[in-house]
CSV table of C-alpha atoms in Angstrom, one decimal:
chain,number,residue,atom,x,y,z
O,219,MET,CA,1.5,-0.1,47.7
O,220,SER,CA,-0.8,-0.6,44.7
O,221,ARG,CA,-0.5,-3.3,42.4
O,222,PRO,CA,0.1,-3.8,38.4
O,223,ALA,CA,-3.4,-5.5,37.4
O,224,PRO,CA,-3.0,-9.3,36.5
O,225,VAL,CA,-4.1,-8.4,32.3
O,226,ILE,CA,-0.8,-6.0,32.9
O,227,LEU,CA,1.2,-8.6,34.2
O,228,SER,CA,0.4,-11.4,31.5
O,229,PHE,CA,0.5,-8.9,29.3
O,230,ARG,CA,4.8,-8.3,29.9
O,231,ARG,CA,5.0,-11.9,30.2
O,232,THR,CA,3.5,-12.7,26.8
O,233,PHE,CA,5.6,-9.3,25.0
O,234,ALA,CA,9.2,-11.1,27.0
O,235,LEU,CA,8.4,-13.7,25.1
O,236,LEU,CA,7.8,-12.6,22.3
O,237,ILE,CA,9.9,-11.3,22.0
O,238,LEU,CA,13.0,-13.4,23.3
O,239,LEU,CA,11.3,-16.9,20.9
O,240,VAL,CA,11.5,-12.9,17.8
O,241,VAL,CA,14.6,-12.2,18.7
O,242,LEU,CA,17.3,-14.5,18.9
O,243,PRO,CA,16.9,-16.2,16.0
O,244,SER,CA,16.9,-12.9,13.6
O,245,ALA,CA,20.2,-12.0,15.7
O,246,GLY,CA,21.5,-15.4,14.2
O,247,LEU,CA,19.7,-14.8,10.6
O,248,SER,CA,21.5,-11.5,11.1
O,249,GLY,CA,24.9,-12.7,12.0
O,250,PHE,CA,24.5,-15.5,9.3
O,251,GLY,CA,23.5,-12.3,7.1
O,252,VAL,CA,26.9,-10.9,8.1
O,253,VAL,CA,29.2,-13.1,7.6
O,254,ALA,CA,28.2,-13.8,3.7
O,255,ILE,CA,28.5,-9.8,3.2
O,256,ILE,CA,31.9,-10.4,4.1
O,257,ASN,CA,32.9,-13.9,2.6
O,258,GLU,CA,31.3,-12.7,-0.1
O,259,ARG,CA,34.4,-11.7,-2.3
O,260,ALA,CA,35.9,-15.2,-1.7
O,261,ALA,CA,32.4,-16.7,-2.6
O,262,VAL,CA,32.4,-15.1,-5.7
O,263,GLU,CA,35.9,-15.9,-6.2
O,264,LYS,CA,34.8,-19.2,-5.8
O,265,ARG,CA,31.6,-19.5,-8.4
O,266,LEU,CA,34.0,-17.8,-11.2
O,267,GLU,CA,36.7,-20.2,-10.4
O,268,ALA,CA,33.4,-22.9,-10.4
O,269,ALA,CA,32.7,-21.6,-14.2
O,270,TRP,CA,36.2,-21.4,-15.7
O,271,ARG,CA,36.8,-24.5,-15.0
O,272,GLY,CA,36.4,-26.1,-17.9
O,273,THR,CA,37.4,-23.4,-19.9
O,274,LEU,CA,40.6,-23.9,-18.8
O,275,ALA,CA,41.1,-27.5,-18.5
O,276,ASP,CA,40.5,-27.5,-23.1
O,277,LEU,CA,43.4,-24.9,-23.5
O,278,SER,CA,45.0,-26.5,-20.9
O,279,ALA,CA,45.7,-29.9,-23.2
O,280,GLU,CA,45.6,-28.2,-26.7
O,281,VAL,CA,48.4,-25.9,-25.8
O,282,PRO,CA,51.1,-28.2,-25.1
O,283,ARG,CA,49.6,-30.2,-28.2
O,284,ALA,CA,49.7,-26.7,-30.4
O,285,LEU,CA,53.2,-26.4,-29.6
O,286,ASN,CA,54.4,-30.3,-29.0
O,287,SER,CA,53.5,-29.5,-33.3
O,288,GLY,CA,55.4,-27.3,-33.5
O,289,ARG,CA,59.1,-27.1,-35.4
O,290,LEU,CA,63.2,-25.6,-35.5
O,291,GLU,CA,64.0,-23.4,-38.4
O,292,ARG,CA,66.8,-21.4,-38.7
O,293,VAL,CA,67.0,-17.5,-40.2
O,294,GLY,CA,69.9,-15.8,-41.5
O,295,THR,CA,73.4,-17.7,-39.8
O,296,GLU,CA,72.6,-17.1,-35.9
O,297,ARG,CA,68.3,-17.1,-34.9
O,298,LEU,CA,66.9,-20.0,-34.6
O,299,ALA,CA,63.3,-19.2,-34.9
O,300,PHE,CA,59.6,-22.0,-33.3
O,301,LEU,CA,57.2,-22.6,-36.0
O,302,LEU,CA,53.8,-24.1,-35.6
O,303,PRO,CA,52.6,-25.9,-39.0
O,304,ASP,CA,50.4,-22.6,-39.9
O,305,ASP,CA,54.3,-20.5,-39.9
O,306,GLN,CA,53.1,-19.3,-36.6
O,307,GLU,CA,56.2,-17.7,-34.6
O,308,LEU,CA,56.4,-18.0,-31.3
O,309,SER,CA,59.7,-17.5,-30.4
O,310,ASP,CA,61.4,-14.1,-28.6
O,311,PRO,CA,64.4,-12.3,-31.3
O,312,ASP,CA,66.8,-12.1,-28.9
O,313,GLY,CA,66.1,-15.7,-27.2
O,314,THR,CA,67.8,-18.3,-29.7
O,315,PHE,CA,70.6,-20.2,-27.7
O,316,HIS,CA,73.0,-23.4,-27.7
O,317,VAL,CA,74.6,-25.6,-25.4
O,318,GLU,CA,77.6,-27.3,-26.1
O,319,ASN,CA,80.5,-28.8,-24.2
O,320,GLY,CA,79.5,-28.1,-21.0
O,321,LEU,CA,78.7,-24.1,-21.8
O,322,VAL,CA,75.7,-22.4,-22.5
O,323,ARG,CA,75.6,-19.4,-25.6
O,324,THR,CA,73.4,-17.0,-25.9
O,325,LYS,CA,73.2,-13.3,-26.1
O,326,ASP,CA,70.4,-12.8,-22.5
O,327,PRO,CA,72.6,-13.4,-18.9
O,328,GLN,CA,69.3,-14.0,-17.2
O,329,LEU,CA,68.1,-17.3,-19.8
O,330,ALA,CA,71.8,-18.3,-20.0
O,331,GLU,CA,71.3,-18.2,-15.7
O,332,SER,CA,67.7,-20.7,-16.6
O,333,LEU,CA,70.2,-23.2,-19.4
O,334,ALA,CA,72.8,-23.5,-16.2
O,335,ALA,CA,70.2,-26.1,-15.3
O,336,LEU,CA,69.6,-27.8,-18.8
O,337,VAL,CA,73.2,-28.3,-18.9
O,338,PRO,CA,74.1,-31.9,-16.6
O,339,GLU,CA,71.0,-33.2,-18.7
O,340,ALA,CA,71.7,-32.7,-22.4
O,341,ALA,CA,72.5,-35.7,-23.0
O,342,SER,CA,69.1,-36.8,-22.6
O,343,LEU,CA,67.1,-34.5,-24.3
O,344,PRO,CA,65.4,-36.0,-26.8
O,345,THR,CA,66.6,-35.5,-31.3
O,346,VAL,CA,62.7,-33.5,-31.8
O,347,PRO,CA,61.8,-30.1,-30.3
O,348,THR,CA,60.2,-30.4,-27.6
O,349,VAL,CA,58.3,-27.2,-25.0
O,350,PHE,CA,59.4,-27.3,-22.2
O,351,SER,CA,59.4,-25.2,-19.1
O,352,LEU,CA,62.9,-23.7,-16.8
O,353,SER,CA,62.6,-22.2,-13.6
O,354,THR,CA,65.3,-20.6,-11.9
O,355,SER,CA,65.8,-18.3,-8.7
O,356,GLY,CA,62.1,-17.1,-9.1
O,357,ARG,CA,62.3,-16.7,-13.0
O,358,ALA,CA,60.3,-18.7,-15.0
O,359,VAL,CA,60.9,-19.4,-18.9
O,360,MET,CA,60.1,-21.7,-21.3
O,361,VAL,CA,62.3,-22.2,-23.9
O,362,ALA,CA,61.6,-25.0,-27.1
O,363,ALA,CA,64.9,-27.2,-28.0
O,364,GLU,CA,66.1,-29.7,-29.6
O,365,ARG,CA,69.0,-32.5,-29.4
O,366,GLN,CA,72.3,-32.0,-32.5
O,367,GLY,CA,74.6,-35.1,-31.5
O,368,ALA,CA,76.3,-33.5,-28.2
O,369,THR,CA,74.7,-30.1,-28.7
O,370,VAL,CA,70.7,-28.4,-28.0
O,371,ARG,CA,69.6,-26.1,-29.3
O,372,GLY,CA,66.5,-24.0,-28.8
O,373,VAL,CA,64.6,-20.8,-28.2
O,374,ARG,CA,63.3,-18.8,-25.3
O,375,LEU,CA,59.6,-19.0,-26.5
O,376,SER,CA,57.7,-15.4,-26.8
O,377,GLY,CA,55.1,-14.4,-24.1
O,378,VAL,CA,53.3,-12.4,-26.2
O,379,ALA,CA,53.4,-14.9,-29.4
O,380,LEU,CA,52.2,-17.5,-26.6
O,381,ASP,CA,48.9,-14.5,-25.8
O,382,SER,CA,48.1,-14.7,-29.4
O,383,LEU,CA,47.8,-18.2,-29.3
O,384,LEU,CA,45.8,-18.0,-26.5
O,385,SER,CA,43.6,-15.8,-27.6
O,386,ASP,CA,43.0,-17.8,-30.7
O,387,LYS,CA,42.6,-20.4,-28.7
O,388,ALA,CA,39.7,-19.0,-26.9
O,389,GLN,CA,37.3,-17.7,-29.8
O,390,GLY,CA,34.5,-18.8,-30.2
O,391,ARG,CA,33.9,-19.9,-26.8
O,392,ALA,CA,30.7,-18.2,-24.9
O,393,THR,CA,32.0,-16.0,-21.9
O,394,SER,CA,30.0,-14.1,-19.3
O,395,GLU,CA,33.2,-11.3,-18.6
O,396,PRO,CA,35.5,-8.9,-21.6
O,397,VAL,CA,38.5,-11.5,-20.3
O,398,ARG,CA,42.0,-12.4,-22.2
O,399,PHE,CA,43.9,-15.9,-20.5
O,400,THR,CA,47.6,-15.8,-20.2
O,401,LEU,CA,50.2,-17.5,-18.7
O,402,LEU,CA,51.7,-16.3,-15.9
O,403,PRO,CA,54.3,-18.4,-13.4
O,404,VAL,CA,54.0,-20.3,-10.4
O,405,PRO,CA,54.1,-17.9,-8.1
O,406,ARG,CA,57.0,-20.8,-6.0
O,407,ASP,CA,57.2,-20.0,-1.8
O,408,THR,CA,60.6,-19.0,-0.8
O,409,SER,CA,60.0,-17.9,2.5
O,410,SER,CA,61.9,-21.0,4.0
O,411,GLU,CA,64.6,-20.4,3.1
O,412,GLY,CA,67.1,-17.3,3.4
O,413,GLY,CA,66.0,-16.7,6.9
O,414,LEU,CA,63.6,-14.0,8.5
O,415,VAL,CA,64.2,-11.1,6.9
O,416,ASN,CA,63.9,-13.1,3.4
O,417,ARG,CA,60.5,-13.8,4.5
O,418,LEU,CA,59.3,-10.7,6.0
O,419,MET,CA,60.6,-9.3,1.9
O,420,SER,CA,59.2,-12.4,0.6
O,421,GLU,CA,55.9,-11.5,2.0
O,422,VAL,CA,55.4,-8.2,1.3
O,423,ALA,CA,56.3,-8.8,-2.4
O,424,GLN,CA,53.5,-10.6,-2.9
O,425,ALA,CA,50.5,-8.1,-1.2
O,426,ARG,CA,51.6,-6.3,-3.2
O,427,GLN,CA,51.4,-8.2,-6.2
O,428,ASN,CA,47.8,-8.3,-5.2
O,429,ALA,CA,47.5,-4.8,-4.5
O,430,LEU,CA,48.5,-3.9,-7.3
O,431,GLY,CA,48.4,-6.7,-10.2
O,432,GLN,CA,45.8,-7.6,-11.9
O,433,PRO,CA,42.7,-9.6,-10.2
O,434,VAL,CA,42.9,-13.2,-11.2
O,435,LEU,CA,39.1,-14.5,-11.5
O,436,ALA,CA,40.5,-18.4,-12.4
O,437,GLU,CA,44.0,-20.1,-13.0
O,438,ARG,CA,45.7,-23.7,-13.9
O,439,VAL,CA,49.5,-25.2,-13.4
O,440,LEU,CA,49.9,-26.8,-16.3
O,441,SER,CA,50.8,-30.2,-16.0
O,442,ALA,CA,55.2,-31.4,-17.0
O,443,PRO,CA,57.5,-30.7,-18.8
O,444,LEU,CA,55.5,-26.9,-18.2
O,445,GLN,CA,54.7,-26.9,-14.7
O,446,ASP,CA,56.4,-23.8,-14.5
O,447,PHE,CA,53.8,-21.9,-15.7
O,448,ARG,CA,49.9,-21.7,-15.3
O,449,LEU,CA,46.9,-20.5,-17.2
O,450,VAL,CA,45.4,-17.6,-15.3
O,451,VAL,CA,41.7,-16.0,-17.1
O,452,LEU,CA,42.9,-11.7,-16.7
O,453,PRO,CA,39.3,-9.5,-16.3
O,454,THR,CA,40.0,-7.0,-19.6
O,455,GLY,CA,37.1,-4.4,-18.4
O,456,GLU,CA,35.7,-4.0,-14.3
O,457,ASP,CA,37.1,-5.9,-12.2
O,458,PRO,CA,33.9,-8.7,-12.1
O,459,VAL,CA,35.0,-10.2,-8.4
O,460,ALA,CA,34.7,-6.3,-7.2
O,461,SER,CA,31.3,-5.7,-8.7
O,462,ALA,CA,30.0,-9.1,-8.2
O,463,SER,CA,30.6,-9.0,-4.3
O,464,THR,CA,29.8,-5.3,-4.3
O,465,ARG,CA,26.4,-6.0,-5.7
O,466,ASN,CA,25.5,-9.1,-3.6
O,467,ARG,CA,26.3,-7.2,-0.5
O,468,ALA,CA,24.2,-5.0,-1.4
O,469,VAL,CA,21.6,-6.7,-2.2
O,470,TYR,CA,22.1,-8.4,1.1
O,471,GLY,CA,22.3,-5.2,3.3
O,472,VAL,CA,19.0,-4.3,1.3
O,473,LEU,CA,18.0,-7.2,2.3
O,474,LEU,CA,18.7,-7.3,5.2
O,475,GLY,CA,17.5,-3.7,6.7
O,476,LEU,CA,14.2,-4.5,5.4
O,477,PHE,CA,14.1,-8.0,6.9
O,478,TYR,CA,14.9,-5.5,10.1
O,479,LEU,CA,12.0,-3.1,9.5
O,480,THR,CA,9.6,-5.9,9.0
O,481,LEU,CA,10.6,-7.2,12.0
O,482,THR,CA,10.2,-4.0,13.9
O,483,PHE,CA,7.0,-3.2,12.8
O,484,GLY,CA,5.4,-6.6,12.9
O,485,VAL,CA,6.4,-6.1,17.4
O,486,GLY,CA,5.1,-3.4,17.2
O,487,TYR,CA,2.5,-4.0,15.3
O,488,THR,CA,2.5,-7.1,17.8
O,489,ALA,CA,3.0,-5.4,21.1
O,490,ARG,CA,-0.1,-2.4,20.4
O,491,VAL,CA,-2.8,-5.7,19.4
O,492,LEU,CA,-1.5,-7.7,22.6
O,493,TYR,CA,-1.8,-4.3,24.9
O,494,ARG,CA,-5.2,-3.2,22.9
O,495,GLU,CA,-6.7,-6.8,23.7
O,496,ALA,CA,-5.0,-6.7,27.1
O,497,ARG,CA,-6.8,-3.7,27.6
O,498,LEU,CA,-9.3,-4.4,26.6
O,499,SER,CA,-9.9,-7.5,28.9
O,500,ARG,CA,-10.1,-6.0,31.5
O,501,MET,CA,-12.1,-3.3,30.1
O,502,LYS,CA,-14.7,-6.2,29.8
O,503,THR,CA,-13.3,-7.5,32.9
O,504,ASP,CA,-14.6,-4.0,34.3
O,505,PHE,CA,-17.6,-4.0,31.9
O,506,VAL,CA,-18.8,-7.4,33.5
O,507,SER,CA,-18.1,-6.4,37.6
O,508,LEU,CA,-20.3,-2.7,35.9
O,509,VAL,CA,-23.1,-4.5,34.7
O,510,SER,CA,-23.5,-6.8,37.2
O,511,HIS,CA,-23.7,-4.7,39.8
O,512,GLU,CA,-25.8,-1.9,37.7
O,513,LEU,CA,-28.5,-5.2,37.9
O,514,ARG,CA,-27.8,-5.4,41.7
O,515,THR,CA,-28.9,-2.0,42.2
O,516,PRO,CA,-32.6,-2.3,40.8
O,517,LEU,CA,-33.4,-5.9,41.8
O,518,THR,CA,-32.5,-5.2,45.4
O,519,SER,CA,-34.9,-2.5,44.5
O,520,ILE,CA,-37.5,-4.4,43.2
O,521,ARG,CA,-37.3,-6.9,46.0
O,522,MET,CA,-37.3,-4.1,48.5
O,523,PHE,CA,-41.0,-3.0,47.5
O,524,ILE,CA,-42.5,-6.4,46.6
O,525,GLU,CA,-41.2,-7.3,50.5
O,526,THR,CA,-43.2,-3.9,51.6
O,527,LEU,CA,-46.8,-4.1,50.2
O,528,ALA,CA,-46.5,-8.2,50.8
O,529,LEU,CA,-46.4,-7.4,54.6
O,530,GLY,CA,-48.6,-5.1,54.2
O,531,ARG,CA,-46.9,-2.3,55.8
O,532,LEU,CA,-48.7,-0.1,53.7
O,533,LYS,CA,-51.9,1.1,53.9
O,534,ASP,CA,-52.0,4.7,52.9
O,535,PRO,CA,-53.6,4.3,49.1
O,536,ALA,CA,-50.6,7.2,47.8
O,537,GLN,CA,-48.2,5.9,49.7
O,538,GLN,CA,-49.0,1.7,47.6
O,539,GLN,CA,-49.0,3.9,44.3
O,540,GLU,CA,-45.4,5.6,45.9
O,541,VAL,CA,-44.2,2.7,45.9
O,542,LEU,CA,-46.0,1.4,42.6
O,543,ASP,CA,-44.5,4.2,39.6
O,544,LEU,CA,-40.9,3.8,42.2
O,545,LEU,CA,-41.5,0.0,40.7
O,546,THR,CA,-42.4,0.9,37.7
O,547,LYS,CA,-39.8,2.5,37.6
O,548,GLU,CA,-36.2,0.4,38.6
O,549,THR,CA,-38.1,-2.2,36.4
O,550,GLU,CA,-37.9,0.5,33.0
O,551,ARG,CA,-34.2,0.7,33.7
O,552,LEU,CA,-33.3,-2.8,34.3
O,553,SER,CA,-34.5,-3.0,31.1
O,554,ASP,CA,-33.6,-0.3,29.6
O,555,LEU,CA,-30.1,-2.0,30.8
O,556,ILE,CA,-30.7,-5.7,29.5
O,557,GLU,CA,-32.0,-4.5,26.2
O,558,ARG,CA,-28.5,-2.4,25.1
O,559,VAL,CA,-26.9,-4.9,26.4
O,560,LEU,CA,-28.6,-7.0,23.7
O,561,ASP,CA,-28.3,-4.7,21.1
O,562,TRP,CA,-24.9,-4.2,21.4
O,563,ALA,CA,-24.6,-8.0,20.8
O,564,ARG,CA,-27.0,-8.2,18.3
O,565,ILE,CA,-24.6,-4.9,17.0
O,566,GLU,CA,-21.0,-6.3,17.3
O,567,SER,CA,-22.4,-10.0,15.7
O,568,GLY,CA,-23.8,-9.1,12.6
O,569,ARG,CA,-27.5,-9.6,13.4
O,570,LYS,CA,-28.5,-5.9,13.4
O,571,VAL,CA,-31.1,-5.9,11.4
O,572,TYR,CA,-32.3,-2.3,10.0
O,573,GLN,CA,-35.7,-1.6,8.7
O,574,ARG,CA,-35.2,1.7,6.7
O,575,GLU,CA,-37.9,4.1,5.8
O,576,SER,CA,-38.2,7.5,4.0
O,577,LEU,CA,-38.9,9.4,7.6
O,578,PRO,CA,-39.3,13.3,8.2
O,579,VAL,CA,-36.5,14.5,10.8
O,580,THR,CA,-39.5,15.4,13.6
O,581,ASP,CA,-40.2,11.9,13.4
O,582,VAL,CA,-37.0,10.8,14.8
O,583,VAL,CA,-36.6,13.6,16.5
O,584,ASP,CA,-40.3,13.2,18.4
O,585,ALA,CA,-40.0,10.0,19.6
O,586,ALA,CA,-36.2,10.9,21.2
O,587,VAL,CA,-37.6,13.7,23.4
O,588,VAL,CA,-41.0,11.6,23.9
O,589,ALA,CA,-39.1,8.8,25.4
O,590,PHE,CA,-36.4,11.2,27.1
O,591,ARG,CA,-39.0,13.2,29.1
O,592,THR,CA,-41.4,10.4,30.3
O,593,GLN,CA,-37.5,9.1,31.6
O,594,ARG,CA,-36.9,12.5,33.0
O,595,HIS,CA,-40.3,13.7,34.3
O,596,GLY,CA,-39.8,15.8,37.3
O,597,ASP,CA,-36.9,16.3,36.8
O,598,GLY,CA,-35.5,19.8,37.0
O,599,MET,CA,-34.1,21.0,34.1
O,600,GLU,CA,-33.8,23.6,31.3
O,601,PHE,CA,-34.7,21.7,28.2
O,602,THR,CA,-35.6,23.2,24.8
O,603,VAL,CA,-35.9,21.6,21.6
O,604,LYS,CA,-35.8,23.3,17.7
O,605,VAL,CA,-36.3,22.1,15.0
O,606,ASP,CA,-35.5,24.2,11.3
O,607,ASP,CA,-38.2,23.8,9.3
O,608,GLY,CA,-38.4,22.7,5.5
O,609,LEU,CA,-36.4,20.2,6.6
O,610,PRO,CA,-35.7,17.1,3.8
O,611,HIS,CA,-36.4,14.2,4.8
O,612,VAL,CA,-34.4,10.9,6.3
O,613,ASP,CA,-33.9,7.5,4.8
O,614,VAL,CA,-33.5,5.7,8.3
O,615,ASP,CA,-34.8,2.9,11.3
O,616,ARG,CA,-36.3,4.7,13.4
O,617,VAL,CA,-37.0,2.9,16.3
O,618,ALA,CA,-33.0,3.0,15.5
O,619,VAL,CA,-32.4,6.6,15.3
O,620,ALA,CA,-34.4,7.3,17.5
O,621,GLY,CA,-32.0,5.3,20.3
O,622,ALA,CA,-28.7,6.8,19.0
O,623,LEU,CA,-30.6,10.2,19.5
O,624,LEU,CA,-31.9,8.8,22.9
O,625,ASN,CA,-28.6,7.7,24.2
O,626,LEU,CA,-27.4,11.5,23.3
O,627,LEU,CA,-30.4,13.3,25.5
O,628,GLN,CA,-29.9,10.8,28.9
O,629,ASN,CA,-25.2,11.6,28.3
O,630,ALA,CA,-26.1,14.9,28.8
O,631,TYR,CA,-28.3,14.6,31.6
O,632,LYS,CA,-25.9,12.1,33.2
O,633,TYR,CA,-23.2,14.8,32.4
O,634,SER,CA,-24.8,18.5,33.3
O,635,GLY,CA,-24.5,18.0,37.6
O,636,PRO,CA,-27.3,17.3,39.8
O,637,THR,CA,-28.5,21.0,39.4
O,638,HIS,CA,-29.2,24.0,36.8
O,639,ARG,CA,-29.3,21.6,34.3
O,640,ARG,CA,-29.7,23.2,30.3
O,641,ILE,CA,-30.4,20.7,27.2
O,642,ALA,CA,-31.0,21.8,24.3
O,643,LEU,CA,-31.5,20.2,20.8
O,644,ARG,CA,-31.5,21.5,17.6
O,645,ALA,CA,-32.1,20.0,14.3
O,646,GLN,CA,-31.1,21.6,10.6
O,647,ARG,CA,-29.6,21.5,7.3
O,648,ASP,CA,-25.3,21.0,6.3
O,649,GLY,CA,-25.7,20.5,2.9
O,650,GLY,CA,-26.3,16.7,1.6
O,651,HIS,CA,-27.5,15.9,5.6
O,652,VAL,CA,-29.3,17.1,7.8
O,653,ASN,CA,-28.4,17.9,11.5
O,654,LEU,CA,-29.3,16.7,15.8
O,655,SER,CA,-27.6,18.6,17.6
O,656,VAL,CA,-27.4,17.5,21.5
O,657,GLU,CA,-25.9,20.5,23.6
O,658,ASP,CA,-25.5,20.6,27.5
O,659,ASN,CA,-24.0,22.9,30.3
O,660,GLY,CA,-21.7,20.2,32.1
O,661,VAL,CA,-18.0,19.0,32.7
O,662,GLY,CA,-17.0,18.6,29.6
O,663,ILE,CA,-14.2,16.1,27.7
O,664,ALA,CA,-11.2,16.5,27.9
O,665,LYS,CA,-8.4,16.3,24.4
O,666,LYS,CA,-7.2,13.5,25.1
O,667,ASP,CA,-10.7,11.4,26.1
O,668,ARG,CA,-12.2,12.5,22.9
O,669,LYS,CA,-10.6,10.1,20.6
O,670,ARG,CA,-11.8,7.6,23.2
O,671,ILE,CA,-15.2,8.3,24.3
O,672,PHE,CA,-16.9,6.4,20.7
O,673,GLU,CA,-14.7,2.6,22.1
O,674,ARG,CA,-17.0,0.6,23.7
O,675,PHE,CA,-16.7,0.0,27.9
O,676,TYR,CA,-14.1,2.8,27.6
O,677,ARG,CA,-15.6,5.4,30.2
O,678,VAL,CA,-14.4,9.1,30.9
O,679,ASP,CA,-12.3,8.0,34.4
O,680,ASN,CA,-13.7,11.9,36.6
O,681,LEU,CA,-15.5,12.1,40.0
O,682,LEU,CA,-18.7,12.7,38.6
O,683,THR,CA,-18.8,9.0,35.9
O,684,ARG,CA,-17.5,7.4,38.7
O,685,LYS,CA,-20.6,8.4,40.9
O,686,THR,CA,-23.3,8.3,37.8
O,687,GLU,CA,-24.1,5.1,36.5
O,688,GLY,CA,-23.4,3.6,32.9
O,689,SER,CA,-22.0,0.7,30.9
O,690,GLY,CA,-19.6,2.5,28.4
O,691,LEU,CA,-22.5,1.1,25.5
O,692,GLY,CA,-24.4,4.0,24.9
O,693,LEU,CA,-21.5,6.2,22.5
O,694,ALA,CA,-20.4,3.0,21.0
O,695,ILE,CA,-23.6,1.7,20.5
O,696,SER,CA,-25.2,5.7,18.7
O,697,LYS,CA,-21.6,5.4,16.8
O,698,ARG,CA,-22.6,2.3,15.3
O,699,ILE,CA,-26.4,3.2,14.9
O,700,VAL,CA,-25.1,6.5,12.5
O,701,ASP,CA,-22.0,5.4,10.5
O,702,ALA,CA,-24.8,1.4,10.1
O,703,HIS,CA,-26.7,4.8,8.6
O,704,GLY,CA,-24.1,6.1,6.3
O,705,GLY,CA,-23.5,9.1,8.8
O,706,ARG,CA,-20.9,9.8,11.4
O,707,ILE,CA,-21.2,10.9,14.9
O,708,THR,CA,-18.9,14.5,16.1
O,709,VAL,CA,-17.8,15.9,19.3
O,710,LYS,CA,-17.2,19.2,20.3
O,711,SER,CA,-15.9,19.3,24.2
O,712,GLU,CA,-13.7,21.7,26.8
O,713,PRO,CA,-13.5,20.8,30.0
O,714,GLY,CA,-15.9,23.0,31.4
O,715,GLN,CA,-17.6,23.8,29.5
O,716,GLY,CA,-20.0,21.3,28.5
O,717,SER,CA,-20.2,19.2,25.5
O,718,CYS,CA,-22.0,18.8,22.3
O,719,PHE,CA,-23.0,16.1,20.0
O,720,THR,CA,-24.1,15.4,16.1
O,721,LEU,CA,-26.0,13.0,14.1
O,722,GLN,CA,-25.2,13.6,10.9
O,723,LEU,CA,-27.4,12.4,9.2
O,724,PRO,CA,-27.4,11.9,4.5
O,725,VAL,CA,-30.6,13.6,2.7
O,726,SER,CA,-32.9,10.9,1.9
O,727,ARG,CA,-32.8,10.5,-2.4
O,728,ALA,CA,-36.2,10.2,-2.6
């Protein structure tokens, strides 16, 4: 059973560690983000309450001072009015009351019920107008009263008039939202009274009030003797808590989405880079093994031929010349392989320098053809060269571009099969370019491999390539050379129908 390559296993371990180190912190951060989104309304309420705290503190001090400066005056025969120094009336027209001999006289029965708590303490009331609050059966009222002998007279204050007073006091204060100030009774906890049914009804009523009533932005309970009322801030337009929390939740959601998108992209990109590096590392290892084998083969042949000559085993001059020819061929093969590796190293490091000059296309073609025919002298093949007349000059490094063209010719020879090789080289003009095309009748290249054959160290994996020598650098070097000259290299091929590689070189401007 085959086992995965060590490099792939290393990639998997590295990627698993990357996922572990990235996903766990991101999951924690996402959890904090979700909690922040859920609790955003409470956070906005706290921020608004903190923003209004100073204003409420000032108003809660100013309002009692203003009320303490008021006076009671009789209006008509039976009605009392509570007036401020500027004659602003704060009293309810139907809220006049008298307490005398333990009896409460008023037209409002609910007010009479609230004043019942005042009867035992009537004798202790001051003789100057005093404003205080009373709370009975969950209802709170604010009254102004004074004692005259054994009689207490007073009046209930109007909620509308108190709101007007608060509005006057709040004028000139900068506010970030449209709001109004008002006095509301302090809710009393009656859930402990009256058993389970009363507690349930109290909780239902409180939930209904919270759902249907206006949202309170901030509040402050007034100090005694007005402790049954609280000064609250209510919005007059759109609920700022809801709008701010919705806006912030949307921002958090977008940021969280962008975070996940960036995280996904980063992990995917990192995985791709790691996989490519792992694959490149494996290809480099294969390349070293391949080059070692390619070097060993000519070196072994050279050593064997030298030993044969040194031992004097060959007496016939014709045989000696044949061995010398083989030595020359193996030496050229070894030199070509070493030069190719060194040339690639120079290209990769950026030390490759091109000596460009304006040349006829025939100079480049002839240099490549001569070298190719020298290397393949005596090999059985059909090799044709066709160069169109009147081709313009090209601005190239003759040696480098001829070497790139020679690489294509050598590949066409190697992958055209052992018999009936047909190779055609043609040079023709194509607009602002000169095309140098090499066509063969070889095995062809599959579509999935055509996208990668110009990668370094890559070789198409089939039966013929496994039997054919090569380093996987020829096409990569050719592409780098053509790219450096401002051209490009293309390929047209189908499996079993041969291949056609084309070097497109820009026409010289000179």
